[in-house]
Tab-separated table of C-alpha atoms in Angstrom:
chain	number	residue	atom	x	y	z
A	382	MET	CA	-54.260	2.994	-11.205
A	383	LYS	CA	-54.713	5.206	-8.193
A	384	VAL	CA	-51.076	3.930	-6.777
A	385	PRO	CA	-48.640	3.026	-9.380
A	386	PHE	CA	-45.847	1.057	-8.091
A	387	LEU	CA	-43.049	3.549	-9.505
A	388	GLU	CA	-42.871	6.901	-11.943
A	389	LEU	CA	-39.999	8.678	-12.276
A	390	LYS	CA	-41.340	12.242	-13.817
A	391	PRO	CA	-42.956	13.091	-10.616
A	392	GLY	CA	-38.596	13.392	-9.520
A	393	TYR	CA	-38.281	15.363	-12.424
A	394	ILE	CA	-40.735	17.778	-12.222
A	395	GLU	CA	-40.036	18.749	-8.638
A	396	LEU	CA	-36.352	19.498	-9.076
A	397	LYS	CA	-36.946	20.344	-12.822
A	398	ASP	CA	-34.632	23.505	-12.899
A	399	GLU	CA	-32.101	22.165	-11.214
A	400	PHE	CA	-31.940	19.368	-14.099
A	401	ASP	CA	-32.377	21.665	-17.075
A	402	ALA	CA	-29.357	24.030	-15.501
A	403	ALA	CA	-27.405	20.937	-15.641
A	404	TYR	CA	-28.005	19.367	-18.626
A	405	HIS	CA	-27.529	23.057	-20.566
A	406	ARG	CA	-23.996	23.052	-17.940
A	407	VAL	CA	-22.980	19.898	-19.412
A	408	MET	CA	-23.825	20.644	-23.267
A	409	ASP	CA	-22.253	24.269	-23.161
A	410	SER	CA	-19.157	22.629	-21.830
A	411	GLY	CA	-18.826	20.298	-25.038
A	412	TRP	CA	-17.118	17.155	-22.376
A	413	VAL	CA	-18.797	14.188	-22.584
A	414	LEU	CA	-16.673	11.890	-20.647
A	415	LEU	CA	-14.632	11.749	-17.597
A	416	GLY	CA	-14.619	15.713	-17.081
A	417	LYS	CA	-15.457	17.763	-14.503
A	418	GLU	CA	-19.044	16.645	-13.857
A	419	LEU	CA	-17.497	13.200	-12.930
A	420	GLU	CA	-14.962	14.656	-10.648
A	421	ALA	CA	-17.339	16.662	-8.823
A	422	PHE	CA	-20.088	14.360	-8.398
A	423	GLU	CA	-16.942	11.767	-7.346
A	424	GLU	CA	-15.651	13.893	-4.720
A	425	GLU	CA	-19.222	14.620	-3.461
A	426	PHE	CA	-20.433	10.872	-3.246
A	427	ALA	CA	-17.685	10.175	-1.506
A	428	ALA	CA	-18.097	12.957	1.314
A	429	PHE	CA	-21.361	11.596	1.393
A	430	SER	CA	-20.856	8.352	1.963
A	431	GLU	CA	-18.013	9.200	4.553
A	432	THR	CA	-15.374	7.313	2.153
A	433	LYS	CA	-12.331	8.986	1.051
A	434	TYR	CA	-12.553	7.643	-2.409
A	435	CYS	CA	-15.578	6.837	-5.241
A	436	VAL	CA	-15.259	6.208	-8.583
A	437	GLY	CA	-17.547	6.781	-11.335
A	438	VAL	CA	-18.658	3.412	-13.738
A	439	ALA	CA	-21.101	2.530	-16.550
A	440	ASN	CA	-23.750	0.277	-13.603
A	441	GLY	CA	-23.358	-1.001	-10.659
A	442	LEU	CA	-22.852	-4.504	-12.274
A	443	ASP	CA	-19.267	-3.325	-13.222
A	444	ALA	CA	-19.038	-1.651	-10.228
A	445	LEU	CA	-19.025	-4.757	-8.444
A	446	HIS	CA	-16.756	-6.566	-10.644
A	447	LEU	CA	-14.350	-3.900	-11.229
A	448	ILE	CA	-13.851	-4.267	-7.567
A	449	LEU	CA	-12.857	-8.217	-7.987
A	450	ARG	CA	-10.954	-7.738	-10.679
A	451	ALA	CA	-8.960	-4.873	-9.123
A	452	TRP	CA	-8.424	-7.839	-6.108
A	453	ASP	CA	-7.368	-9.915	-8.763
A	454	ILE	CA	-10.217	-12.341	-7.797
A	455	GLY	CA	-10.669	-14.610	-10.201
A	456	PRO	CA	-10.919	-18.232	-11.866
A	457	GLY	CA	-10.665	-20.782	-9.011
A	458	ASP	CA	-11.475	-18.571	-6.634
A	459	GLU	CA	-14.716	-18.248	-4.462
A	460	VAL	CA	-16.803	-15.367	-3.412
A	461	ILE	CA	-19.681	-16.293	-0.692
A	462	VAL	CA	-22.654	-14.387	-1.737
A	463	PRO	CA	-26.393	-14.180	-0.454
A	464	SER	CA	-28.811	-16.432	-2.157
A	465	ASN	CA	-31.363	-14.162	-1.568
A	466	THR	CA	-30.448	-11.338	-3.892
A	467	TYR	CA	-31.105	-9.953	-7.369
A	468	ILE	CA	-28.960	-11.753	-9.945
A	469	ALA	CA	-26.501	-8.926	-10.712
A	470	SER	CA	-24.686	-9.493	-7.425
A	471	TRP	CA	-23.789	-13.158	-8.465
A	472	LEU	CA	-23.251	-12.084	-12.345
A	473	ALA	CA	-20.186	-9.887	-10.873
A	474	ILE	CA	-18.611	-13.213	-9.181
A	475	SER	CA	-18.940	-14.807	-12.684
A	476	TYR	CA	-17.374	-11.885	-14.822
A	477	ALA	CA	-14.790	-11.705	-12.420
A	478	GLY	CA	-14.328	-15.907	-13.611
A	479	ALA	CA	-14.421	-16.791	-9.534
A	480	THR	CA	-17.392	-19.180	-8.597
A	481	PRO	CA	-20.395	-17.562	-6.077
A	482	VAL	CA	-20.965	-19.977	-3.157
A	483	PRO	CA	-24.933	-18.798	-1.990
A	484	VAL	CA	-25.670	-18.682	1.901
A	485	GLU	CA	-28.881	-18.020	2.802
A	486	PRO	CA	-30.528	-15.408	4.546
A	487	ASP	CA	-31.847	-14.806	8.078
A	488	LEU	CA	-36.075	-14.923	7.756
A	489	VAL	CA	-36.163	-11.902	10.001
A	490	THR	CA	-33.921	-9.315	7.720
A	491	TYR	CA	-33.858	-11.733	4.720
A	492	ASN	CA	-29.966	-10.083	4.671
A	493	ILE	CA	-27.461	-12.904	4.348
A	494	ASP	CA	-27.084	-15.181	7.764
A	495	PRO	CA	-23.999	-14.596	9.567
A	496	ALA	CA	-24.383	-17.326	11.255
A	497	ARG	CA	-23.989	-19.590	8.321
A	498	ILE	CA	-20.932	-18.037	6.732
A	499	GLU	CA	-18.049	-19.584	8.351
A	500	GLU	CA	-19.224	-23.244	7.018
A	501	ALA	CA	-18.833	-21.920	3.523
A	502	ILE	CA	-15.452	-20.840	4.030
A	503	THR	CA	-12.827	-23.162	2.161
A	504	PRO	CA	-9.245	-22.672	0.887
A	505	ARG	CA	-10.479	-20.886	-2.134
A	506	THR	CA	-12.936	-18.262	-0.324
A	507	LYS	CA	-10.996	-15.022	-1.357
A	508	ALA	CA	-14.613	-12.532	-0.297
A	509	ILE	CA	-17.811	-11.938	1.125
A	510	MET	CA	-20.224	-9.705	-0.889
A	511	PRO	CA	-22.903	-9.219	1.677
A	512	VAL	CA	-25.924	-7.495	-0.183
A	513	HIS	CA	-28.170	-4.500	1.811
A	514	LEU	CA	-31.352	-5.893	0.158
A	515	TYR	CA	-34.319	-3.547	-0.080
A	516	GLY	CA	-32.367	-0.617	1.569
A	517	GLN	CA	-31.742	-2.313	5.344
A	518	PRO	CA	-28.068	-2.849	5.571
A	519	ALA	CA	-26.884	-6.394	6.579
A	520	ASP	CA	-25.400	-7.552	10.110
A	521	MET	CA	-21.619	-6.465	9.233
A	522	ASP	CA	-19.680	-6.512	12.467
A	523	PRO	CA	-19.833	-10.090	12.248
A	524	ILE	CA	-19.153	-9.995	9.260
A	525	MET	CA	-16.485	-8.191	9.009
A	526	ALA	CA	-15.066	-10.736	11.887
A	527	ILE	CA	-15.100	-13.565	10.366
A	528	ALA	CA	-13.230	-11.916	7.209
A	529	GLU	CA	-10.833	-10.888	9.292
A	530	LYS	CA	-10.572	-14.030	11.269
A	531	HIS	CA	-10.157	-15.849	7.762
A	532	GLY	CA	-8.033	-13.282	5.789
A	533	LEU	CA	-11.057	-12.242	3.538
A	534	ARG	CA	-12.159	-9.284	1.829
A	535	VAL	CA	-15.281	-7.835	1.954
A	536	LEU	CA	-17.127	-5.946	-0.957
A	537	GLU	CA	-20.701	-4.154	0.197
A	538	ASP	CA	-23.043	-4.611	-2.902
A	539	ASN	CA	-24.549	-1.514	-1.898
A	540	ALA	CA	-27.344	-0.626	-4.823
A	541	GLN	CA	-30.132	-0.250	-2.523
A	542	ALA	CA	-29.400	1.498	0.584
A	543	GLN	CA	-27.451	4.829	-0.210
A	544	GLY	CA	-27.942	6.549	2.584
A	545	ALA	CA	-28.623	3.732	5.052
A	546	ARG	CA	-26.848	3.561	8.259
A	547	TYR	CA	-25.440	0.752	10.193
A	548	LYS	CA	-25.038	1.508	14.224
A	549	GLY	CA	-24.703	4.626	13.125
A	550	ARG	CA	-22.682	4.119	10.398
A	551	LEU	CA	-23.387	4.674	6.468
A	552	THR	CA	-23.247	1.781	4.329
A	553	GLY	CA	-20.737	2.023	1.513
A	554	GLY	CA	-18.249	2.815	3.937
A	555	LEU	CA	-18.331	-0.248	6.333
A	556	ALA	CA	-16.282	-3.090	4.183
A	557	HIS	CA	-12.914	-3.220	2.350
A	558	ALA	CA	-14.962	-1.601	-0.718
A	559	ALA	CA	-18.501	-1.077	-2.049
A	560	GLY	CA	-20.031	-1.135	-5.440
A	561	THR	CA	-23.690	0.432	-6.016
A	562	SER	CA	-26.228	1.393	-8.874
A	563	PHE	CA	-27.871	4.890	-9.622
A	564	TYR	CA	-30.078	2.897	-12.020
A	565	PRO	CA	-32.764	5.095	-11.996
A	566	GLY	CA	-35.115	3.442	-9.770
A	567	LYS	CA	-32.959	3.525	-6.923
A	568	ASN	CA	-33.001	5.786	-4.136
A	569	LEU	CA	-30.460	7.928	-5.726
A	570	GLY	CA	-31.182	6.975	-9.755
A	571	ALA	CA	-29.531	8.539	-12.941
A	572	PHE	CA	-31.592	8.881	-16.220
A	573	GLY	CA	-30.070	5.766	-17.456
A	574	ASP	CA	-27.274	3.389	-16.152
A	575	ALA	CA	-24.429	4.270	-14.112
A	576	GLY	CA	-22.590	3.211	-10.891
A	577	GLY	CA	-19.798	3.502	-8.510
A	578	VAL	CA	-17.264	2.329	-6.383
A	579	THR	CA	-16.304	3.583	-2.485
A	580	THR	CA	-13.488	3.057	-0.455
A	581	ASN	CA	-10.847	4.478	1.510
A	582	ASP	CA	-8.635	2.313	-0.512
A	583	PRO	CA	-6.341	4.665	-2.786
A	584	GLU	CA	-4.857	1.210	-4.497
A	585	LEU	CA	-7.843	-0.364	-5.150
A	586	ALA	CA	-9.211	3.532	-6.065
A	587	GLU	CA	-6.828	4.180	-8.639
A	588	LYS	CA	-7.311	0.275	-10.302
A	589	VAL	CA	-10.850	0.392	-10.557
A	590	ARG	CA	-9.856	4.084	-12.227
A	591	THR	CA	-7.614	2.182	-14.604
A	592	LEU	CA	-9.652	-0.979	-15.686
A	593	ARG	CA	-12.720	1.428	-16.081
A	594	ASN	CA	-10.725	2.978	-18.662
A	595	TYR	CA	-9.326	0.172	-21.213
A	596	GLY	CA	-6.930	-0.379	-18.913
A	597	SER	CA	-5.373	2.929	-19.339
A	598	LYS	CA	-4.213	5.988	-17.231
A	599	VAL	CA	-2.536	7.812	-20.130
A	600	LYS	CA	-4.287	7.726	-23.622
A	601	TYR	CA	-3.607	5.055	-25.680
A	602	TYR	CA	-1.068	3.573	-23.404
A	603	HIS	CA	-2.589	0.634	-21.355
A	604	ASP	CA	-1.211	-1.125	-18.564
A	605	ILE	CA	-3.603	-3.732	-18.128
A	606	GLN	CA	-6.706	-5.443	-19.349
A	607	GLY	CA	-9.423	-3.000	-18.706
A	608	ILE	CA	-12.673	-2.648	-19.690
A	609	ASN	CA	-14.985	0.248	-20.734
A	610	SER	CA	-17.226	1.339	-18.126
A	611	ARG	CA	-17.437	4.786	-17.579
A	612	MET	CA	-19.956	7.377	-16.238
A	613	ASP	CA	-21.040	10.071	-18.543
A	614	GLU	CA	-20.800	13.666	-17.838
A	615	LEU	CA	-24.844	14.017	-18.095
A	616	GLN	CA	-25.716	11.207	-15.740
A	617	ALA	CA	-22.743	12.654	-13.140
A	618	ALA	CA	-24.389	16.261	-13.293
A	619	PHE	CA	-27.783	14.808	-13.065
A	620	LEU	CA	-26.414	12.643	-10.174
A	621	ARG	CA	-25.199	15.446	-8.279
A	622	VAL	CA	-28.560	17.319	-8.565
A	623	LYS	CA	-30.377	14.749	-6.897
A	624	LEU	CA	-27.437	13.752	-4.169
A	625	ARG	CA	-28.558	17.486	-2.733
A	626	HIS	CA	-31.746	16.192	-1.989
A	627	LEU	CA	-30.856	12.674	-1.328
A	628	ASN	CA	-31.425	12.638	2.224
A	629	THR	CA	-34.820	14.951	2.110
A	630	TRP	CA	-36.176	12.118	-0.110
A	631	ASN	CA	-35.447	8.939	1.926
A	632	ALA	CA	-36.405	10.878	5.001
A	633	ARG	CA	-40.144	10.871	2.828
A	634	ARG	CA	-39.493	7.256	2.202
A	635	ALA	CA	-39.081	6.484	5.517
A	636	SER	CA	-42.028	8.188	6.621
A	637	LEU	CA	-44.337	6.125	4.185
A	638	ALA	CA	-42.625	2.855	5.733
A	639	THR	CA	-43.976	3.977	9.242
A	640	ALA	CA	-47.040	4.937	7.722
A	641	TYR	CA	-47.313	1.458	6.256
A	642	GLN	CA	-46.606	-0.103	9.525
A	643	SER	CA	-49.099	1.609	11.062
A	644	ALA	CA	-51.858	0.940	8.665
A	645	LEU	CA	-51.451	-2.841	8.137
A	646	ALA	CA	-50.665	-3.737	11.802
A	647	GLU	CA	-53.927	-4.529	12.618
A	648	TYR	CA	-54.114	-7.341	9.183
A	649	SER	CA	-50.489	-8.521	10.014
A	650	SER	CA	-51.248	-9.199	13.806
A	651	GLN	CA	-54.632	-10.704	12.326
A	652	LEU	CA	-52.552	-13.021	10.268
A	653	PHE	CA	-49.998	-13.816	12.267
A	654	SER	CA	-52.818	-15.113	15.083
A	655	ILE	CA	-54.122	-17.155	12.080
A	656	SER	CA	-51.287	-18.590	10.671
A	657	GLY	CA	-48.047	-17.763	12.484
A	658	PHE	CA	-46.982	-15.402	9.082
A	659	GLN	CA	-45.315	-12.134	9.796
A	660	LEU	CA	-46.307	-9.883	7.253
A	661	LEU	CA	-44.371	-6.488	7.805
A	662	PRO	CA	-40.879	-6.238	7.568
A	663	THR	CA	-38.866	-6.021	10.696
A	664	VAL	CA	-36.325	-3.723	11.203
A	665	PRO	CA	-33.108	-4.309	13.882
A	666	GLU	CA	-32.497	-1.766	16.380
A	667	TRP	CA	-29.210	-0.854	15.181
A	668	ALA	CA	-30.174	-0.690	11.278
A	669	SER	CA	-31.262	2.633	10.177
A	670	PRO	CA	-33.126	1.679	6.686
A	671	VAL	CA	-33.543	4.020	3.790
A	672	TRP	CA	-36.672	1.852	2.174
A	673	HIS	CA	-35.725	1.517	-1.111
A	674	LEU	CA	-38.561	-1.311	-1.219
A	675	PHE	CA	-41.037	-1.899	1.484
A	676	VAL	CA	-41.667	-5.519	1.407
A	677	ILE	CA	-44.272	-7.652	2.904
A	678	ARG	CA	-44.735	-11.261	3.037
A	679	HIS	CA	-47.767	-13.330	2.248
A	680	PRO	CA	-48.635	-16.833	2.531
A	681	GLN	CA	-50.829	-16.280	-0.794
A	682	ARG	CA	-48.586	-13.574	-2.291
A	683	ASP	CA	-49.562	-14.204	-6.175
A	684	ALA	CA	-53.719	-14.143	-5.080
A	685	LEU	CA	-52.879	-10.777	-3.144
A	686	GLN	CA	-51.262	-9.251	-6.003
A	687	LYS	CA	-53.804	-9.836	-8.163
A	688	HIS	CA	-56.344	-8.602	-5.407
A	689	LEU	CA	-54.342	-5.020	-5.047
A	690	ALA	CA	-54.139	-4.532	-8.903
A	691	GLU	CA	-57.874	-4.737	-9.041
A	692	HIS	CA	-58.132	-1.941	-6.179
A	693	GLY	CA	-56.058	0.050	-8.218
A	694	ILE	CA	-52.960	-0.737	-6.360
A	695	GLY	CA	-49.091	-1.280	-8.316
A	696	THR	CA	-47.025	-4.080	-6.606
A	697	GLN	CA	-43.822	-5.936	-7.771
A	698	ILE	CA	-42.429	-9.021	-6.889
A	699	HIS	CA	-38.421	-8.533	-5.625
A	700	TYR	CA	-37.162	-11.659	-6.652
A	701	PRO	CA	-39.689	-14.112	-8.549
A	702	ILE	CA	-36.693	-16.365	-9.203
A	703	PRO	CA	-33.697	-16.957	-7.200
A	704	PRO	CA	-30.449	-17.026	-9.230
A	705	HIS	CA	-30.085	-20.300	-8.481
A	706	LEU	CA	-32.789	-21.647	-10.032
A	707	SER	CA	-32.576	-19.100	-12.834
A	708	GLY	CA	-31.072	-20.331	-16.092
A	709	ALA	CA	-27.981	-18.394	-16.005
A	710	TYR	CA	-27.055	-20.636	-12.744
A	711	SER	CA	-28.520	-23.715	-13.763
A	712	THR	CA	-26.974	-26.936	-11.516
A	713	LYS	CA	-25.083	-28.463	-14.634
A	714	LYS	CA	-23.304	-24.526	-14.938
A	715	MET	CA	-22.075	-24.555	-11.212
A	716	LYS	CA	-21.238	-28.211	-11.069
A	717	ASP	CA	-19.045	-27.557	-14.526
A	718	SER	CA	-17.450	-24.322	-12.386
A	719	THR	CA	-16.732	-25.517	-9.140
A	720	PRO	CA	-18.495	-28.995	-7.678
A	721	SER	CA	-17.495	-28.865	-4.424
A	722	SER	CA	-19.393	-25.453	-3.881
A	723	ILE	CA	-23.093	-27.402	-4.450
A	724	SER	CA	-22.439	-29.751	-1.699
A	725	ARG	CA	-21.011	-27.006	1.101
A	726	VAL	CA	-24.079	-24.673	0.901
A	727	PRO	CA	-24.434	-23.996	4.030
A	728	SER	CA	-28.477	-25.302	5.439
A	729	PRO	CA	-30.832	-23.880	7.949
A	730	PRO	CA	-31.807	-26.930	10.379
A	731	HIS	CA	-34.112	-29.758	8.989
A	732	THR	CA	-33.939	-28.457	5.539
A	733	SER	CA	-31.281	-29.597	2.552
A	734	SER	CA	-29.499	-27.969	-0.063
A	735	SER	CA	-28.037	-30.489	-1.772
A	736	LEU	CA	-28.875	-31.661	-5.427
A	737	ASN	CA	-32.047	-32.578	-5.939
A	738	SER	CA	-31.125	-35.962	-8.463
A	739	SER	CA	-34.630	-35.734	-10.237
A	740	SER	CA	-34.588	-32.212	-11.097
A	741	SER	CA	-30.679	-31.706	-11.090
A	742	ILE	CA	-31.193	-28.186	-9.179
A	743	LEU	CA	-30.087	-26.899	-6.242
A	744	SER	CA	-31.833	-26.515	-3.388
A	745	LEU	CA	-31.738	-23.139	-0.953
A	746	PRO	CA	-34.754	-23.172	0.840
A	747	LEU	CA	-35.049	-20.106	2.497
A	748	ALA	CA	-34.377	-18.114	-0.626
A	749	GLU	CA	-37.112	-20.177	-2.493
A	750	ARG	CA	-39.522	-19.644	0.186
A	751	LEU	CA	-38.941	-15.858	0.086
A	752	ALA	CA	-39.056	-16.050	-3.847
A	753	SER	CA	-42.969	-17.570	-3.629
A	754	GLU	CA	-43.963	-15.035	-0.651
A	755	VAL	CA	-43.012	-11.424	-1.130
A	756	LEU	CA	-44.295	-8.513	-2.555
A	757	SER	CA	-42.873	-5.158	-2.851
A	758	LEU	CA	-45.235	-2.343	-2.075
A	759	PRO	CA	-45.453	0.945	-3.691
A	760	ILE	CA	-42.849	3.497	-1.761
A	761	GLY	CA	-40.496	6.504	-2.932
A	762	PRO	CA	-40.157	10.408	-2.844
A	763	HIS	CA	-43.569	10.669	-4.722
A	764	VAL	CA	-45.850	7.895	-3.688
A	765	PRO	CA	-49.194	9.679	-2.097
A	766	ASP	CA	-49.225	9.993	1.329
A	767	ASP	CA	-52.478	7.643	1.537
A	768	ALA	CA	-51.261	4.417	-0.538
A	769	PRO	CA	-51.039	2.827	3.161
A	770	MET	CA	-54.320	3.599	3.817
A	771	LEU	CA	-55.419	2.717	0.385
A	772	VAL	CA	-53.708	-1.148	0.666
A	773	ARG	CA	-55.113	-1.613	4.145
A	774	GLN	CA	-59.054	-0.626	2.590
A	775	ALA	CA	-58.039	-3.250	-0.659
A	776	LEU	CA	-56.753	-5.930	2.540
A	777	ASP	CA	-59.918	-5.179	4.273
A	778	SER	CA	-61.763	-7.283	1.198
A	779	PHE	CA	-59.053	-10.260	0.536
A	780	LEU	CA	-60.093	-13.321	1.680
């Protein structure tokens, strides 16, 4: 394959000496959990995120889940979440015992549409969870205004946007708290699973620290019912290395995104003139994305993916099945949880979000449309510079 979608080894090769030194530092210390490497990473990532606190946990799903637990959000409560997101955003709510209430996206940015949020709020609503999807920040100011009006918490899912800015402010510090993932493929990725919580709230940070460690502040003394969700020292040490280079690597992503926009502009214009279909992603003037993914849309997405593969271009679909159509969130399960949350999902004009009696499936037409059209092109700090032109050449022969 000329351009694989993702390769992790080049990142190791570039920083091999630093990674190897970090490994030996941890192994020589004899300390593998809740040690100095994690403490140092928490301080450094909090400073990077322009927040007061960071709490390292085992993965991004736990980061979101533990924030909700720390806020005492649970059974009988509802949390507003995008319909168009990775399923982990929904699972975090379900693990806390609460009910995810999906709201449709803005088709320009693919992020949750603030204009649809308010009509999804009920007396059960306790929080809103915007997701900075594909590395582009959600429109946070109207979301925070809605939350303040209704007395709600706001939890950023920052798993794909470490280093992104919204009106000059970093994601991860725009709301009451944020959960992030350091899964290997993320912009800031470990060499295994890891996650983190960022916040300016000292009480929340302390409670998450307790919850992540079996509900214990002092060994064998358990104040609350917690879980085991601890980032190990090796992952913390490796993340400290990558964090020093994150801005540089994000800049490489941005440069590649600009090259894609330029190389594909003519094809995008032709497609729009023929079918009215916008191929390329749109960035609002207030957003500075970090391009975790470069996602295009095409009415013949599956055929295009096959065509690109035949020309040596690796691609992925993020995501082929919206959460509400997955087996994990069948209509029956959502009915058993909160029947009212089905019928209250806001709909775009001239569409429906009601139950289809014949298929018993919740209809969220915008999320479903995106799932059938989106395609992620190779992007990352080690993707070759000629990738955009190779994609453009492949598109020349796509009918």
